[in-house]
Every structure is written in structure tokens, then in C-alpha cells.
Coordinates of C-alpha atoms and ligand atoms in Angstrom, one line a residue:
M1 CA 117.1 117.6 96.9
R2 CA 113.4 118.1 97.2
G3 CA 110.7 115.8 98.7
T4 CA 108.2 115.6 101.5
A5 CA 108.7 116.6 105.1
A6 CA 106.7 116.0 108.2
I7 CA 107.4 118.5 111.0
V8 CA 106.3 117.7 114.6
G9 CA 105.6 121.0 116.4
G10 CA 104.5 124.3 115.1
G11 CA 106.5 126.6 117.4
V12 CA 109.4 128.9 116.4
G13 CA 111.6 126.1 115.0
G14 CA 108.8 124.1 113.3
L15 CA 107.3 127.1 111.5
A16 CA 110.7 128.3 110.4
V17 CA 111.8 125.0 109.0
G18 CA 108.4 124.6 107.3
A19 CA 108.8 128.0 105.7
A20 CA 112.4 127.3 104.6
L21 CA 111.7 123.9 103.1
A22 CA 108.5 125.1 101.4
T23 CA 110.6 127.9 99.8
N24 CA 113.0 125.3 98.5
G25 CA 110.2 123.4 96.8
W26 CA 109.5 120.8 99.5
Q27 CA 106.0 119.6 100.3
V28 CA 105.6 120.1 104.0
A29 CA 103.1 119.1 106.7
I30 CA 103.4 120.7 110.2
F31 CA 101.6 118.8 113.0
E32 CA 100.9 121.1 116.0
R33 CA 99.1 119.7 119.0
D34 CA 97.6 123.1 120.0
A35 CA 94.2 123.8 118.6
G36 CA 95.2 127.2 117.1
P37 CA 97.8 129.9 116.9
A38 CA 99.4 130.9 120.3
V39 CA 97.9 134.2 121.6
T40 CA 100.0 134.6 124.8
G41 CA 103.7 134.8 125.3
T42 CA 106.2 137.4 126.4
A43 CA 109.2 138.9 124.5
L44 CA 111.9 137.0 122.7
G45 CA 115.3 138.7 122.0
M46 CA 116.4 138.2 118.4
W47 CA 120.2 138.4 118.1
P48 CA 122.0 139.4 114.9
S49 CA 122.6 135.8 113.8
A50 CA 118.9 135.1 114.2
L51 CA 118.0 138.2 112.3
A52 CA 120.1 136.9 109.4
A53 CA 118.2 133.6 109.6
L54 CA 114.9 135.6 109.5
D55 CA 116.3 137.5 106.5
H56 CA 116.7 134.2 104.8
L57 CA 113.1 133.4 105.6
G58 CA 112.1 136.8 104.1
V59 CA 110.7 138.3 107.3
G60 CA 113.8 139.9 108.8
A61 CA 112.8 143.5 107.8
R62 CA 109.3 143.0 109.3
V63 CA 110.9 141.7 112.6
R64 CA 113.2 144.7 112.7
A65 CA 110.3 147.1 112.0
L66 CA 107.9 145.5 114.5
G67 CA 110.4 144.6 117.2
T68 CA 112.1 147.1 119.5
P69 CA 115.8 147.4 119.3
Q70 CA 117.6 147.0 122.7
A71 CA 119.6 150.3 123.3
A72 CA 121.7 149.0 126.2
A73 CA 122.0 146.0 128.6
V74 CA 122.9 146.9 132.2
F75 CA 123.4 144.6 135.2
S76 CA 123.0 146.0 138.7
R77 CA 122.8 145.1 142.4
P78 CA 119.6 145.1 144.4
D79 CA 120.5 148.6 145.7
G80 CA 120.6 149.9 142.1
T81 CA 124.4 150.3 141.8
R82 CA 125.8 149.0 138.6
I83 CA 127.8 145.8 138.2
G84 CA 128.5 146.2 134.5
S85 CA 127.1 146.3 131.1
L86 CA 127.1 144.5 127.8
D87 CA 129.0 146.1 124.9
V88 CA 125.9 146.8 122.8
K89 CA 127.8 149.4 120.7
G90 CA 130.5 146.8 120.0
L91 CA 127.9 144.3 118.9
R92 CA 126.4 146.9 116.6
R93 CA 129.9 147.8 115.2
R94 CA 130.7 144.1 114.5
T95 CA 127.4 143.1 113.0
G96 CA 125.5 146.3 112.1
E97 CA 122.6 145.1 114.2
S98 CA 121.0 145.4 117.7
V99 CA 119.1 142.7 119.5
H100 CA 115.4 143.2 118.6
L101 CA 112.7 142.2 121.0
L102 CA 109.2 141.1 120.0
S103 CA 106.6 138.9 121.5
R104 CA 106.3 135.2 120.8
P105 CA 102.8 135.5 119.2
A106 CA 104.1 138.3 116.9
L107 CA 107.1 136.3 115.8
L108 CA 105.0 133.1 115.3
G109 CA 102.5 135.2 113.2
L110 CA 105.3 136.4 110.9
L111 CA 106.7 132.9 110.5
R112 CA 103.3 131.4 109.9
A113 CA 102.8 133.8 106.9
G114 CA 105.7 132.0 105.1
V115 CA 104.1 128.5 105.4
P116 CA 101.4 127.3 102.9
E117 CA 98.1 127.4 104.7
S118 CA 97.3 123.8 103.9
A119 CA 100.5 122.7 105.5
L120 CA 99.5 123.6 109.0
R121 CA 97.6 121.0 110.9
F122 CA 96.5 122.3 114.3
G123 CA 95.1 120.0 116.9
S124 CA 97.4 117.2 115.7
A125 CA 99.4 115.7 118.5
I126 CA 101.9 113.2 117.2
A127 CA 102.3 110.2 119.6
D128 CA 104.9 108.4 117.5
A129 CA 107.0 110.4 115.1
S130 CA 108.6 107.2 113.7
A131 CA 105.2 106.3 112.2
L132 CA 105.6 109.3 109.9
Q133 CA 108.8 108.0 108.4
K134 CA 107.0 105.7 106.0
D135 CA 105.0 108.5 104.5
Y136 CA 107.5 111.3 104.4
D137 CA 111.1 111.6 103.1
V138 CA 112.2 113.5 106.2
V139 CA 110.8 114.0 109.7
V140 CA 111.7 117.1 111.7
A141 CA 111.2 116.9 115.4
A142 CA 110.6 120.5 116.5
D143 CA 108.5 119.4 119.5
G144 CA 110.2 121.5 122.2
I145 CA 111.9 120.8 125.6
F146 CA 109.7 117.8 126.4
S147 CA 110.2 116.3 123.0
G148 CA 108.6 112.9 122.8
T149 CA 110.5 112.2 119.6
R150 CA 113.8 112.8 121.4
E151 CA 112.9 110.4 124.2
A152 CA 111.7 107.7 121.7
L153 CA 115.0 108.0 119.8
F154 CA 117.5 108.4 122.6
G155 CA 115.8 107.1 125.7
A156 CA 114.7 108.5 129.0
R157 CA 118.2 109.5 130.1
F158 CA 118.0 112.3 127.5
G159 CA 114.7 113.5 129.0
A160 CA 114.5 117.2 130.1
R161 CA 116.1 117.8 133.5
Y162 CA 114.9 120.4 136.1
T163 CA 117.6 123.0 136.7
G164 CA 116.4 123.8 140.2
I165 CA 115.4 127.3 139.0
T166 CA 111.9 128.6 138.5
A167 CA 111.0 131.7 136.4
W168 CA 108.2 134.2 136.3
R169 CA 107.5 136.4 133.3
G170 CA 105.0 138.9 132.0
Q171 CA 104.5 142.2 130.4
I172 CA 103.3 145.6 131.5
D173 CA 101.9 148.4 129.3
T174 CA 103.1 151.3 131.5
M175 CA 106.8 152.3 132.2
P176 CA 108.3 151.6 128.7
T177 CA 112.1 150.9 128.7
E178 CA 114.6 151.0 125.8
S179 CA 117.1 148.8 127.6
L180 CA 117.6 145.4 129.2
I181 CA 118.1 146.1 132.9
E182 CA 118.9 143.0 135.0
T183 CA 119.3 143.1 138.7
W184 CA 121.3 140.3 140.4
G185 CA 120.7 139.6 144.1
R186 CA 121.1 136.7 146.5
G187 CA 120.0 133.5 144.7
G188 CA 118.0 135.2 142.0
K189 CA 117.5 138.0 139.4
F190 CA 114.9 140.4 138.1
G191 CA 115.0 141.8 134.6
V192 CA 113.1 144.0 132.2
T193 CA 113.5 144.4 128.4
P194 CA 111.7 146.5 125.8
Q195 CA 109.0 144.8 123.7
E196 CA 107.0 145.9 120.7
D197 CA 104.4 148.7 120.9
G198 CA 106.1 150.4 123.9
R199 CA 105.4 147.5 126.3
T200 CA 107.8 146.2 128.8
N201 CA 108.7 142.5 129.2
W202 CA 109.7 141.5 132.8
Y203 CA 111.1 138.2 134.2
A204 CA 112.5 136.9 137.5
T205 CA 114.2 133.7 138.6
T206 CA 115.1 132.1 141.9
V207 CA 116.0 128.7 143.2
A208 CA 113.0 126.6 144.1
P209 CA 111.7 123.0 144.3
E210 CA 110.2 121.7 141.1
R211 CA 106.5 122.6 140.6
A212 CA 106.2 124.6 143.8
F213 CA 103.8 126.9 142.1
T214 CA 101.4 129.1 144.2
P215 CA 98.5 129.9 141.8
G216 CA 96.8 133.1 142.9
R217 CA 99.7 134.0 145.1
E218 CA 102.5 134.5 142.5
R219 CA 102.5 138.3 142.8
A220 CA 102.8 138.0 146.6
A221 CA 105.7 135.5 146.1
L222 CA 107.5 138.0 143.8
R223 CA 107.0 140.8 146.3
E224 CA 108.5 138.6 149.1
L225 CA 111.5 137.9 147.0
F226 CA 112.1 141.2 145.2
G227 CA 110.0 143.8 147.1
S228 CA 113.0 145.3 148.9
W229 CA 115.1 145.8 145.7
H230 CA 115.6 149.2 144.1
G231 CA 112.9 151.5 142.9
G232 CA 113.0 150.2 139.3
V233 CA 112.1 146.7 140.4
R234 CA 109.5 147.9 142.9
G235 CA 107.9 150.0 140.3
V236 CA 107.4 147.0 138.0
L237 CA 106.2 144.8 140.9
D238 CA 103.5 147.5 141.6
A239 CA 102.3 147.4 138.0
I240 CA 102.1 143.6 137.7
V241 CA 98.6 142.0 138.0
E242 CA 98.2 138.4 139.1
E243 CA 96.4 137.3 135.9
G244 CA 99.3 138.5 133.8
I245 CA 102.0 136.3 135.4
F246 CA 103.4 133.2 133.7
R247 CA 105.3 130.8 135.9
H248 CA 107.6 128.1 134.5
D249 CA 110.2 125.9 136.0
L250 CA 113.4 125.9 133.8
Y251 CA 114.6 122.6 132.2
V252 CA 117.6 121.7 130.1
V253 CA 118.3 118.8 127.8
P254 CA 121.5 116.8 128.3
P255 CA 123.9 117.0 125.3
L256 CA 122.8 114.5 122.6
P257 CA 125.4 112.4 120.8
T258 CA 123.8 113.4 117.5
Y259 CA 120.9 115.6 116.3
V260 CA 119.9 113.1 113.6
R261 CA 118.8 109.5 113.4
D262 CA 118.1 107.8 110.1
T263 CA 115.7 110.3 108.3
V264 CA 114.7 112.2 111.5
A265 CA 116.3 115.5 112.5
L266 CA 115.9 117.3 115.9
I267 CA 115.9 121.1 115.9
G268 CA 115.4 123.8 118.5
D269 CA 114.7 122.9 122.1
A270 CA 114.0 119.3 121.2
A271 CA 117.8 119.1 120.3
H272 CA 119.4 121.5 122.8
A273 CA 117.0 123.2 125.3
M274 CA 119.2 125.5 127.3
T275 CA 118.6 127.9 130.3
P276 CA 117.2 131.2 129.0
D277 CA 120.0 133.3 130.6
L278 CA 121.5 134.2 127.2
G279 CA 118.2 134.7 125.5
R280 CA 119.2 132.4 122.7
G281 CA 116.9 129.4 122.5
A282 CA 114.5 130.7 119.9
C283 CA 117.4 132.3 118.0
E284 CA 119.1 128.9 117.7
A285 CA 115.9 127.2 116.7
L286 CA 115.6 129.7 113.8
I287 CA 119.3 129.1 112.7
D288 CA 118.8 125.3 113.0
A289 CA 115.8 125.6 110.7
V290 CA 117.5 127.6 108.0
T291 CA 120.7 125.4 108.2
L292 CA 118.7 122.2 107.9
A293 CA 116.9 123.4 104.8
Q294 CA 120.2 124.6 103.3
C295 CA 121.8 121.2 104.0
L296 CA 119.0 119.2 102.5
D297 CA 119.1 121.5 99.4
A298 CA 122.8 121.0 99.0
H299 CA 122.8 117.2 99.2
S300 CA 121.3 114.5 96.9
S301 CA 120.1 112.3 99.8
V302 CA 118.3 113.0 103.1
V303 CA 120.8 111.1 105.1
G304 CA 123.7 113.2 103.6
G305 CA 121.8 116.4 104.2
L306 CA 121.0 115.5 107.8
R307 CA 124.6 114.5 108.5
A308 CA 125.8 117.9 107.3
Y309 CA 123.2 119.6 109.5
D310 CA 124.4 117.7 112.5
Q311 CA 128.0 118.7 111.8
R312 CA 127.1 122.4 111.4
R313 CA 124.8 122.8 114.4
R314 CA 125.6 120.4 117.2
R315 CA 128.9 121.8 118.5
P316 CA 127.9 125.5 118.4
T317 CA 124.6 125.0 120.1
Q318 CA 126.0 122.6 122.8
R319 CA 128.8 125.2 123.5
L320 CA 126.2 127.9 123.9
A321 CA 124.2 125.7 126.2
V322 CA 127.2 125.3 128.4
V323 CA 127.7 129.1 128.6
A324 CA 124.0 129.5 129.4
S325 CA 124.2 127.0 132.2
T326 CA 127.3 128.7 133.6
A327 CA 125.4 132.0 133.6
S328 CA 122.5 130.3 135.3
R329 CA 124.7 128.9 138.0
L330 CA 126.0 132.3 138.8
T331 CA 122.5 133.6 139.5
R332 CA 122.1 130.9 142.2
W333 CA 124.9 132.2 144.4
T334 CA 123.8 133.2 147.9
R335 CA 127.3 133.9 149.4
A336 CA 130.5 135.8 148.2
L337 CA 128.3 137.9 146.0
W338 CA 131.3 140.3 145.5
L339 CA 133.1 137.4 143.7
R340 CA 130.0 136.4 141.8
N341 CA 129.5 140.0 140.6
A342 CA 133.2 140.2 139.7
L343 CA 132.8 137.1 137.5
L344 CA 129.7 138.6 135.9
R345 CA 131.7 141.8 135.2
L346 CA 134.5 139.8 133.7
S347 CA 132.2 137.7 131.5
L348 CA 130.7 140.9 130.1
L349 CA 134.1 142.0 128.8
A350 CA 134.3 139.0 126.5
P351 CA 132.9 139.7 123.0
T352 CA 129.3 138.7 122.9
P353 CA 128.5 135.9 120.4
A354 CA 126.3 137.5 117.8
Ligands
FAD1 C1 111.9 132.5 130.6 C2 112.3 132.2 129.1 C3 112.8 133.3 128.4 C4 113.3 133.1 127.1 N1 113.8 134.2 126.4 C5 114.3 134.0 125.1 C6 114.8 135.1 124.3 O1 114.8 136.2 124.8 N2 115.4 134.8 123.1 C7 115.4 133.5 122.6 O2 115.9 133.3 121.5 N3 114.9 132.5 123.3 C8 114.3 132.7 124.6 N4 113.8 131.6 125.3 C9 113.8 130.3 124.7 C10 112.8 130.0 123.7 O3 111.5 130.3 124.2 C11 112.8 128.6 123.2 O4 114.1 128.2 123.0 C12 112.1 128.4 121.9 O5 110.7 128.7 122.0 C13 112.3 127.0 121.3 O6 111.5 126.9 120.1 P1 111.1 125.4 119.6 O7 110.3 125.7 118.3 O8 112.2 124.5 119.6 O9 110.1 124.9 120.7 P2 108.7 125.5 121.2 O10 108.6 126.9 120.9 O11 108.5 125.0 122.6 O12 107.7 124.7 120.2 C14 107.4 123.4 120.3 C15 106.0 123.1 119.7 O13 105.8 121.7 119.6 C16 104.4 121.5 119.9 N5 104.4 120.0 120.3 C17 105.0 119.4 121.4 N6 104.8 118.1 121.4 C18 104.0 117.9 120.3 C19 103.5 116.7 119.7 N7 103.7 115.5 120.3 N8 102.8 116.8 118.6 C20 102.6 118.0 118.0 N9 103.1 119.1 118.5 C21 103.8 119.1 119.6 C22 104.2 122.4 121.1 O14 102.8 122.6 121.3 C23 104.9 123.7 120.6 O15 104.0 124.5 119.8 C24 113.3 131.8 126.5 C25 112.7 130.7 127.3 C26 112.2 131.0 128.6 C27 111.7 129.8 129.3

């Protein structure tokens, strides 16, 4: 079917679903609360299934050309010795693809190009998505982790929950890398990945009280936590400047009983925000977007299309969220690290979901 769609949120999921529906002949309006396109943001890893979704949106080739393929993924201890590695060659054999990394603004720019210019309404915060239902055939909630639409539909008990873990991220222009290198220590980890244009994306996590940010002292906090780790980590810490550090606490969304209600569908983090340990949240938002557009195309009613979308996407994304939470819990261990590392090594032997 074709019709009119209101999309709340112009992030990865919102722009992707806008582009997919517009291609199928829908009239779309994307309401984004920010005043203009995002200009900051570090790298997102695009897994093969997300690259297939991007192909469907007509931008896969550009993402592969602009992004940097990840040559290897190695996990090590703070002294630099190796715990294990991901079977990147096996992933390439199975799918013909590598994970490609590119920055959030670059990805959003490519997605935006697929959306009719008149559809994008910046500076439009939607307080009540249900009010859109009378003017549009379908409403897509792509309003992220703290989705107001999700809370209005499902109540406060489905609000985002703090995981107890905080994250720092940023990028540096020196010291390019071709691989993901993640170092796991006592109660935290420090990682680097490639990014487009020869830049390096870095991130770190540790257990911390919620909102215990230390503006102006984040670099010092990172040095206290990771400054005694191996030379690769210390080199990145030396290159980081305070102004380039993003700090977020990590939240998850409890599993929802359904991703659809009446003529409203939830996609991306609004539906299934997971910890970033697998690097899959944006990938799943892209797949949700393409699947939702396909389901609406294949059905003669919005309700039928949304039901099919829920059936196709809820179980796989909720399973992935459980795996991500398990990985996140492993990073919190402060004792029996030999056992924790053995569990990590074992998990790396399982075939990686593409
Ligand atoms: C540290 C970290 C590392 C990550 N690494 C990766 C990775 O490597 N690979 C990967 O796939 N994913 C990764 N992710 C996850 C990824 O960032 C998210 O899953 C993804 O951005 C979700 O996209 P979304 O469109 O659902 O939500 P968002 O990108 O959050 O977009 C939501 C949009 O809705 C807008 N909005 C919110 N409320 C309203 C409103 N009321 N009215 C109008 N607009 C509104 C917001 O301004 C925003 O633009 C990572 C996340 C973190 C925290």
C-alpha cells in the first residue's frame, strides 16, 4: 500500500525509513527536534546485514567507498597480550563483506540525500506522537533511546534504564589503524577502530554512578583509569584533547511486548536500545527501516503491514540485545579475570551474526 507517513526523529532509523517509504511512493514528513543536521559524532560499524539494507536504500556502494573496512578485530589484556580475535576472514567468506566504519554525520548525510528535501522538518520536537495519527496513515517512532512515543504508548516501566556503565568516545587524526583493537581490564575496556579519511575512533567504558560526569577533567579521568595499560592505549590517551571527548552513560530499553500499536510503529533505539558492545544498534535501526517499508508495501492495510514488521523484527533484535547485555556484563568483572577472559575467548569462537 501507499499513503502518508509521519516519522518522529531524523536520526539513522528515521532518515532510513523516510528514504525507504519515499522510494515506495509514500508521502513522508520527518520531524526532527534538532535545528539542523548533526555535525559531530564518532564512528559506527556497519555489519554486512546493514550494508545489505543500505544497498536497498541505494547508498551501500557509497558507504563502502567512504567507510573504512575493518581488517581484523583483536581483544587483548592491559599488558598487551592477546585474549583472542574475531574470525573476520570467516565473516568475509560467509557474506563477502567486511564491517565498514564511518562517522555518524557521514552516514546521516548519505541517508539524507535519499529523502525529499521538503520532507525534513528540522527544529520540530514532537510532544505527542498520537496527535499525528489523525493526519497521517502511519506514524513511525524513530525518536531514540529516550523515546517519548514509547513511554506514552507503553508507560514509564518501559523507560530507558541505566546500565551502570559509562562511556567515553572520540576520534584522533594521528595513529591510523586498520583494525578494531579492544583491551579488556578490571571493570572496563578501551578500544580503537578505523574510521573514514584515515582517522581513528576510540572509546572506553567503566562502571560508574549515573551522570557522574567531570566536565573539563574527562581526559584526566581516562588517564587515571587506563594510563597504566599497554603502549597502544597510552599512545591514544596522549593524543586525546579534552574538547574532543564525548561522554555518555549507557542505557537500555526493557524488552517490549510489541513494536507496534494501532498505526504506530517503533524502530531503532526507540524499540530496542541495546548496549553498544556488539556495535549493532544503528545497523538494526537500518534493517528495521527497510523491513518496515517492505512490510507496508506487501500489505493492503497499515495494521497488516505493521503486524508483519513486528513479527519479522522483534525476536531477532531482542535476542541481539540479550547478547549485547551479556557482553557488557563481562566487561564489568573485577575478579577472576582469567575466567572472564576464557568466556570472551569462547564467545569469539561462535560464528558472528552478520
Ligand atoms: C558508545 C556507542 C557506540 C556505538 N557504536 C555503534 C556501532 O559501531 N554500530 C552501530 O550499528 N551502532 C552503534 N551504536 C548504537 C547507535 O548509535 C544507535 O543504536 C543508533 O544511533 C540508533 O538510531 P536511532 O535512529 O534509533 O536513534 P538516534 O540516532 O538516537 O536518533 C533519534 C533522533 O530522534 C530525535 N528525537 C528524539 N525525540 C524527538 C522528538 N520528541 N521529536 C523530534 N525528534 C526527536 C533525536 O534528536 C535524534 O535525531 C553505538 C552507541 C553508543 C552509545
